[in-house]
PDB file of C-alpha atoms in Angstrom:
ATOM      1  CA  MET A   1       0.000   0.000   0.000  1.00 79.00           C
ATOM      2  CA  VAL A   2       1.346   3.384  -0.999  1.00 86.00           C
ATOM      3  CA  LYS A   3       1.102   6.325   1.416  1.00 89.00           C
ATOM      4  CA  LYS A   4       1.119   9.744  -0.232  1.00 92.00           C
ATOM      5  CA  TYR A   5       1.888  13.112   1.383  1.00 90.00           C
ATOM      6  CA  ARG A   6       2.729  16.651   0.397  1.00 92.00           C
ATOM      7  CA  ALA A   7       6.164  17.760   1.547  1.00 94.00           C
ATOM      8  CA  ASP A   8       4.659  20.722   3.442  1.00 94.00           C
ATOM      9  CA  SER A   9       0.974  21.392   2.746  1.00 94.00           C
ATOM     10  CA  ILE A  10       0.757  24.653   4.690  1.00 95.00           C
ATOM     11  CA  LYS A  11       3.736  26.275   2.996  1.00 95.00           C
ATOM     12  CA  PHE A  12       2.525  24.943  -0.358  1.00 96.00           C
ATOM     13  CA  ALA A  13      -0.851  26.655   0.074  1.00 97.00           C
ATOM     14  CA  ILE A  14       0.638  29.947   1.259  1.00 97.00           C
ATOM     15  CA  LEU A  15       3.311  30.100  -1.442  1.00 97.00           C
ATOM     16  CA  THR A  16       0.782  29.229  -4.146  1.00 97.00           C
ATOM     17  CA  ALA A  17      -1.541  32.014  -2.967  1.00 98.00           C
ATOM     18  CA  VAL A  18       1.314  34.547  -2.941  1.00 98.00           C
ATOM     19  CA  SER A  19       2.418  33.416  -6.397  1.00 97.00           C
ATOM     20  CA  LEU A  20      -1.120  33.856  -7.743  1.00 97.00           C
ATOM     21  CA  PHE A  21      -1.290  37.310  -6.146  1.00 97.00           C
ATOM     22  CA  PHE A  22       1.913  38.411  -7.890  1.00 97.00           C
ATOM     23  CA  LEU A  23       0.723  36.871 -11.157  1.00 97.00           C
ATOM     24  CA  GLY A  24      -2.519  38.869 -10.908  1.00 97.00           C
ATOM     25  CA  ALA A  25      -0.580  42.019 -10.058  1.00 96.00           C
ATOM     26  CA  SER A  26       1.688  41.412 -13.033  1.00 96.00           C
ATOM     27  CA  LEU A  27      -1.233  40.998 -15.413  1.00 96.00           C
ATOM     28  CA  SER A  28      -2.868  44.156 -14.052  1.00 95.00           C
ATOM     29  CA  LEU A  29       0.341  46.131 -14.490  1.00 95.00           C
ATOM     30  CA  PHE A  30       0.775  44.831 -18.049  1.00 93.00           C
ATOM     31  CA  CYS A  31      -2.767  46.028 -18.825  1.00 95.00           C
ATOM     32  CA  VAL A  32      -1.900  49.586 -17.757  1.00 94.00           C
ATOM     33  CA  ALA A  33       1.428  49.450 -19.633  1.00 87.00           C
ATOM     34  CA  SER A  34       3.703  49.533 -16.593  1.00 89.00           C
ATOM     35  CA  LEU A  35       6.239  47.109 -18.006  1.00 92.00           C
ATOM     36  CA  LEU A  36       9.038  47.324 -15.436  1.00 95.00           C
ATOM     37  CA  PRO A  37       6.823  46.769 -12.351  1.00 94.00           C
ATOM     38  CA  ALA A  38       4.883  44.094 -14.262  1.00 95.00           C
ATOM     39  CA  SER A  39       8.107  42.245 -15.078  1.00 95.00           C
ATOM     40  CA  PHE A  40       9.213  42.477 -11.459  1.00 96.00           C
ATOM     41  CA  CYS A  41       5.880  41.057 -10.249  1.00 96.00           C
ATOM     42  CA  LEU A  42       6.108  38.283 -12.835  1.00 96.00           C
ATOM     43  CA  LEU A  43       9.594  37.413 -11.604  1.00 97.00           C
ATOM     44  CA  LEU A  44       8.300  37.253  -8.011  1.00 97.00           C
ATOM     45  CA  ALA A  45       5.394  35.065  -9.136  1.00 97.00           C
ATOM     46  CA  VAL A  46       7.822  32.609 -10.741  1.00 97.00           C
ATOM     47  CA  LEU A  47      10.066  32.563  -7.644  1.00 97.00           C
ATOM     48  CA  TYR A  48       7.152  31.901  -5.301  1.00 97.00           C
ATOM     49  CA  LEU A  49       5.756  29.283  -7.672  1.00 96.00           C
ATOM     50  CA  SER A  50       9.070  27.403  -7.701  1.00 95.00           C
ATOM     51  CA  ALA A  51       9.121  27.439  -3.881  1.00 95.00           C
ATOM     52  CA  ALA A  52       5.503  26.243  -3.884  1.00 95.00           C
ATOM     53  CA  LEU A  53       6.395  23.344  -6.181  1.00 94.00           C
ATOM     54  CA  LEU A  54       9.259  22.361  -3.891  1.00 92.00           C
ATOM     55  CA  ASN A  55       6.983  22.362  -0.830  1.00 94.00           C
ATOM     56  CA  GLY A  56       4.105  20.788  -2.744  1.00 94.00           C
ATOM     57  CA  ALA A  57       6.108  17.805  -3.944  1.00 94.00           C
ATOM     58  CA  ARG A  58       4.299  14.503  -3.521  1.00 95.00           C
ATOM     59  CA  ILE A  59       6.097  12.068  -1.217  1.00 94.00           C
ATOM     60  CA  GLU A  60       5.190   8.406  -1.704  1.00 93.00           C
ATOM     61  CA  ILE A  61       6.166   5.716   0.782  1.00 93.00           C
ATOM     62  CA  ASP A  62       5.780   2.014   0.058  1.00 91.00           C
ATOM     63  CA  ALA A  63       7.588  -1.284   0.570  1.00 90.00           C
ATOM     64  CA  THR A  64      10.141  -0.491  -2.162  1.00 92.00           C
ATOM     65  CA  GLY A  65      11.226   2.888  -0.786  1.00 92.00           C
ATOM     66  CA  ILE A  66      10.491   6.601  -0.791  1.00 94.00           C
ATOM     67  CA  SER A  67       9.791   8.743  -3.865  1.00 94.00           C
ATOM     68  CA  ARG A  68       9.440  12.472  -4.456  1.00 94.00           C
ATOM     69  CA  LYS A  69       7.332  13.601  -7.408  1.00 93.00           C
ATOM     70  CA  VAL A  70       6.145  16.904  -8.826  1.00 91.00           C
ATOM     71  CA  PHE A  71       3.088  16.659 -11.123  1.00 85.00           C
ATOM     72  CA  CYS A  72       3.589  12.878 -11.420  1.00 80.00           C
ATOM     73  CA  PHE A  73       7.161  13.406 -12.657  1.00 88.00           C
ATOM     74  CA  PRO A  74       9.554  11.432 -10.457  1.00 88.00           C
ATOM     75  CA  LEU A  75      12.354  13.615  -9.134  1.00 89.00           C
ATOM     76  CA  GLN A  76      13.931  11.187  -6.711  1.00 92.00           C
ATOM     77  CA  HIS A  77      13.498   7.587  -5.562  1.00 93.00           C
ATOM     78  CA  VAL A  78      15.389   5.994  -2.695  1.00 93.00           C
ATOM     79  CA  SER A  79      15.060   2.326  -1.797  1.00 93.00           C
ATOM     80  CA  TRP A  80      14.980   1.309   1.856  1.00 93.00           C
ATOM     81  CA  ALA A  81      18.369  -0.410   1.405  1.00 93.00           C
ATOM     82  CA  GLU A  82      19.945   2.918   0.384  1.00 94.00           C
ATOM     83  CA  VAL A  83      18.628   4.837   3.411  1.00 94.00           C
ATOM     84  CA  ARG A  84      21.230   5.115   6.177  1.00 94.00           C
ATOM     85  CA  GLU A  85      19.398   7.468   8.525  1.00 94.00           C
ATOM     86  CA  ILE A  86      15.874   8.673   9.138  1.00 94.00           C
ATOM     87  CA  GLY A  87      15.482  11.594  11.456  1.00 93.00           C
ATOM     88  CA  VAL A  88      13.259  14.348  12.736  1.00 93.00           C
ATOM     89  CA  CYS A  89      14.724  17.839  12.885  1.00 92.00           C
ATOM     90  CA  GLY A  90      13.582  21.321  13.792  1.00 90.00           C
ATOM     91  CA  VAL A  91      14.680  24.039  11.391  1.00 89.00           C
ATOM     92  CA  LYS A  92      15.131  26.834  13.943  1.00 86.00           C
ATOM     93  CA  VAL A  93      18.661  26.068  15.138  1.00 81.00           C
ATOM     94  CA  PHE A  94      19.556  29.408  16.710  1.00 83.00           C
ATOM     95  CA  ASN A  95      17.333  29.054  19.762  1.00 74.00           C
ATOM     96  CA  ARG A  96      19.631  29.010  22.809  1.00 71.00           C
ATOM     97  CA  ARG A  97      17.316  31.125  24.941  1.00 75.00           C
ATOM     98  CA  ARG A  98      14.281  28.951  24.184  1.00 75.00           C
ATOM     99  CA  PRO A  99      15.376  25.415  23.228  1.00 70.00           C
ATOM    100  CA  ASP A 100      11.727  24.334  23.129  1.00 74.00           C
ATOM    101  CA  LYS A 101      11.125  26.702  20.167  1.00 79.00           C
ATOM    102  CA  THR A 102      12.400  24.456  17.382  1.00 83.00           C
ATOM    103  CA  GLY A 103      10.535  25.812  14.389  1.00 84.00           C
ATOM    104  CA  THR A 104       8.813  23.499  11.941  1.00 89.00           C
ATOM    105  CA  LEU A 105       9.665  19.829  12.420  1.00 92.00           C
ATOM    106  CA  TYR A 106      10.526  17.742   9.368  1.00 94.00           C
ATOM    107  CA  ILE A 107      11.245  14.069   8.713  1.00 94.00           C
ATOM    108  CA  TYR A 108      14.281  13.521   6.500  1.00 95.00           C
ATOM    109  CA  PHE A 109      15.794  10.471   4.794  1.00 94.00           C
ATOM    110  CA  SER A 110      19.573  10.493   4.469  1.00 94.00           C
ATOM    111  CA  LEU A 111      21.705   8.306   2.221  1.00 93.00           C
ATOM    112  CA  GLU A 112      24.631   8.561   4.631  1.00 93.00           C
ATOM    113  CA  ASN A 113      25.120   8.443   8.373  1.00 92.00           C
ATOM    114  CA  MET A 114      25.238  11.990   9.699  1.00 93.00           C
ATOM    115  CA  THR A 115      26.913  13.648  12.653  1.00 93.00           C
ATOM    116  CA  ASP A 116      25.348  16.478  14.646  1.00 91.00           C
ATOM    117  CA  ASP A 117      27.458  18.932  12.637  1.00 93.00           C
ATOM    118  CA  ASP A 118      26.187  17.408   9.365  1.00 93.00           C
ATOM    119  CA  ARG A 119      22.606  17.819  10.585  1.00 92.00           C
ATOM    120  CA  PHE A 120      23.314  21.420  11.588  1.00 92.00           C
ATOM    121  CA  GLN A 121      24.758  22.140   8.125  1.00 93.00           C
ATOM    122  CA  MET A 122      21.759  20.432   6.474  1.00 93.00           C
ATOM    123  CA  ILE A 123      19.365  22.714   8.361  1.00 92.00           C
ATOM    124  CA  LEU A 124      21.401  25.821   7.516  1.00 91.00           C
ATOM    125  CA  ARG A 125      21.105  24.904   3.823  1.00 91.00           C
ATOM    126  CA  TRP A 126      17.415  23.982   4.040  1.00 88.00           C
ATOM    127  CA  PRO A 127      15.802  22.491   1.976  1.00 87.00           C
ATOM    128  CA  PRO A 128      18.207  19.559   1.691  1.00 89.00           C
ATOM    129  CA  LYS A 129      18.840  17.385  -1.326  1.00 88.00           C
ATOM    130  CA  GLN A 130      17.452  14.401   0.581  1.00 89.00           C
ATOM    131  CA  ILE A 131      13.769  13.566   0.624  1.00 92.00           C
ATOM    132  CA  TRP A 132      11.959  15.402   3.425  1.00 93.00           C
ATOM    133  CA  PHE A 133       8.442  16.232   4.523  1.00 92.00           C
ATOM    134  CA  ALA A 134       6.605  17.846   7.426  1.00 93.00           C
ATOM    135  CA  TYR A 135       6.537  15.850  10.654  1.00 92.00           C
ATOM    136  CA  SER A 136       3.465  14.325  12.229  1.00 90.00           C
ATOM    137  CA  SER A 137       3.344  11.377  14.602  1.00 89.00           C
ATOM    138  CA  SER A 138       1.019   9.469  12.252  1.00 90.00           C
ATOM    139  CA  ARG A 139       3.476   9.851   9.372  1.00 91.00           C
ATOM    140  CA  LEU A 140       6.288   8.592  11.567  1.00 90.00           C
ATOM    141  CA  GLN A 141       4.187   5.576  12.595  1.00 90.00           C
ATOM    142  CA  GLU A 142       3.580   4.728   8.937  1.00 89.00           C
ATOM    143  CA  ILE A 143       7.331   4.697   8.307  1.00 91.00           C
ATOM    144  CA  ALA A 144       8.007   2.405  11.280  1.00 87.00           C
ATOM    145  CA  PRO A 145       7.104  -0.904   9.543  1.00 88.00           C
ATOM    146  CA  PHE A 146       9.748  -0.227   6.898  1.00 90.00           C
ATOM    147  CA  TRP A 147      12.485   1.081   9.228  1.00 90.00           C
ATOM    148  CA  GLU A 148      13.743  -1.060  12.096  1.00 88.00           C
ATOM    149  CA  LYS A 149      16.611   1.182  13.180  1.00 91.00           C
ATOM    150  CA  GLU A 150      16.499   4.148  15.518  1.00 91.00           C
ATOM    151  CA  ILE A 151      14.963   7.385  14.288  1.00 91.00           C
ATOM    152  CA  ILE A 152      17.339  10.257  15.055  1.00 91.00           C
ATOM    153  CA  THR A 153      16.121  13.495  16.606  1.00 90.00           C
ATOM    154  CA  TYR A 154      17.957  16.785  16.201  1.00 90.00           C
ATOM    155  CA  ASN A 155      16.788  20.122  17.588  1.00 85.00           C
ATOM    156  CA  THR A 156      13.349  18.757  18.402  1.00 85.00           C
ATOM    157  CA  GLY A 157      12.902  20.343  21.835  1.00 80.00           C
ATOM    158  CA  ASP A 158      10.839  18.149  24.126  1.00 77.00           C
ATOM    159  CA  LEU A 159       9.582  15.817  21.381  1.00 75.00           C
ATOM    160  CA  ILE A 160       9.694  12.182  22.465  1.00 69.00           C
ATOM    161  CA  LEU A 161       9.494   9.479  19.795  1.00 65.00           C
TER     162      LEU A 161
END
C-alpha cells in the first residue's frame, strides 16, 4: 500500500496564494502598460511558484522505498536499502534562549550516516537534497514498519518518539 503526502501542505498553500497574487498584479500592471513593475511582479510570481512546487512535492512511501514527485514526474526515488538514517529535525537552530522553540519539524531520509554537525549544516542549507516532509506522529508511525533502526532526533525540543 502506498502512502502519499505533500512535503509541506501549509507552505505549499501559502506560497501558491502569494504566487497567484503576484501573477494577478503582473497581469494588471501589463494592462496599464507599466512594463518594469509588471516584469518584477512576474519574476516574483515565478520565484514563489518554484518554492511552492518544492513544498508541494508529492512524497510516496511504500515497501520499495520513498519517492518524491512533482506533477507525477519522479524527481527522486530511494530504496529502503539505500537509506542510512531517518530523522526528525527542527529548522530553527539558533534558539539558545528557548530550546523548546524548534521551528517546523521535518522528517528527513539520508543516504549517509550523519553527525550532529552534518545535521546542523543540512538545516542551515534547508531544503536539503534528501527527501523530506513535514513531521506528524502518524506519518512517523507509517514509516516504522519499513524502518527497524532508531529514528534520530535533532533540535526537536521536548519531542519524544
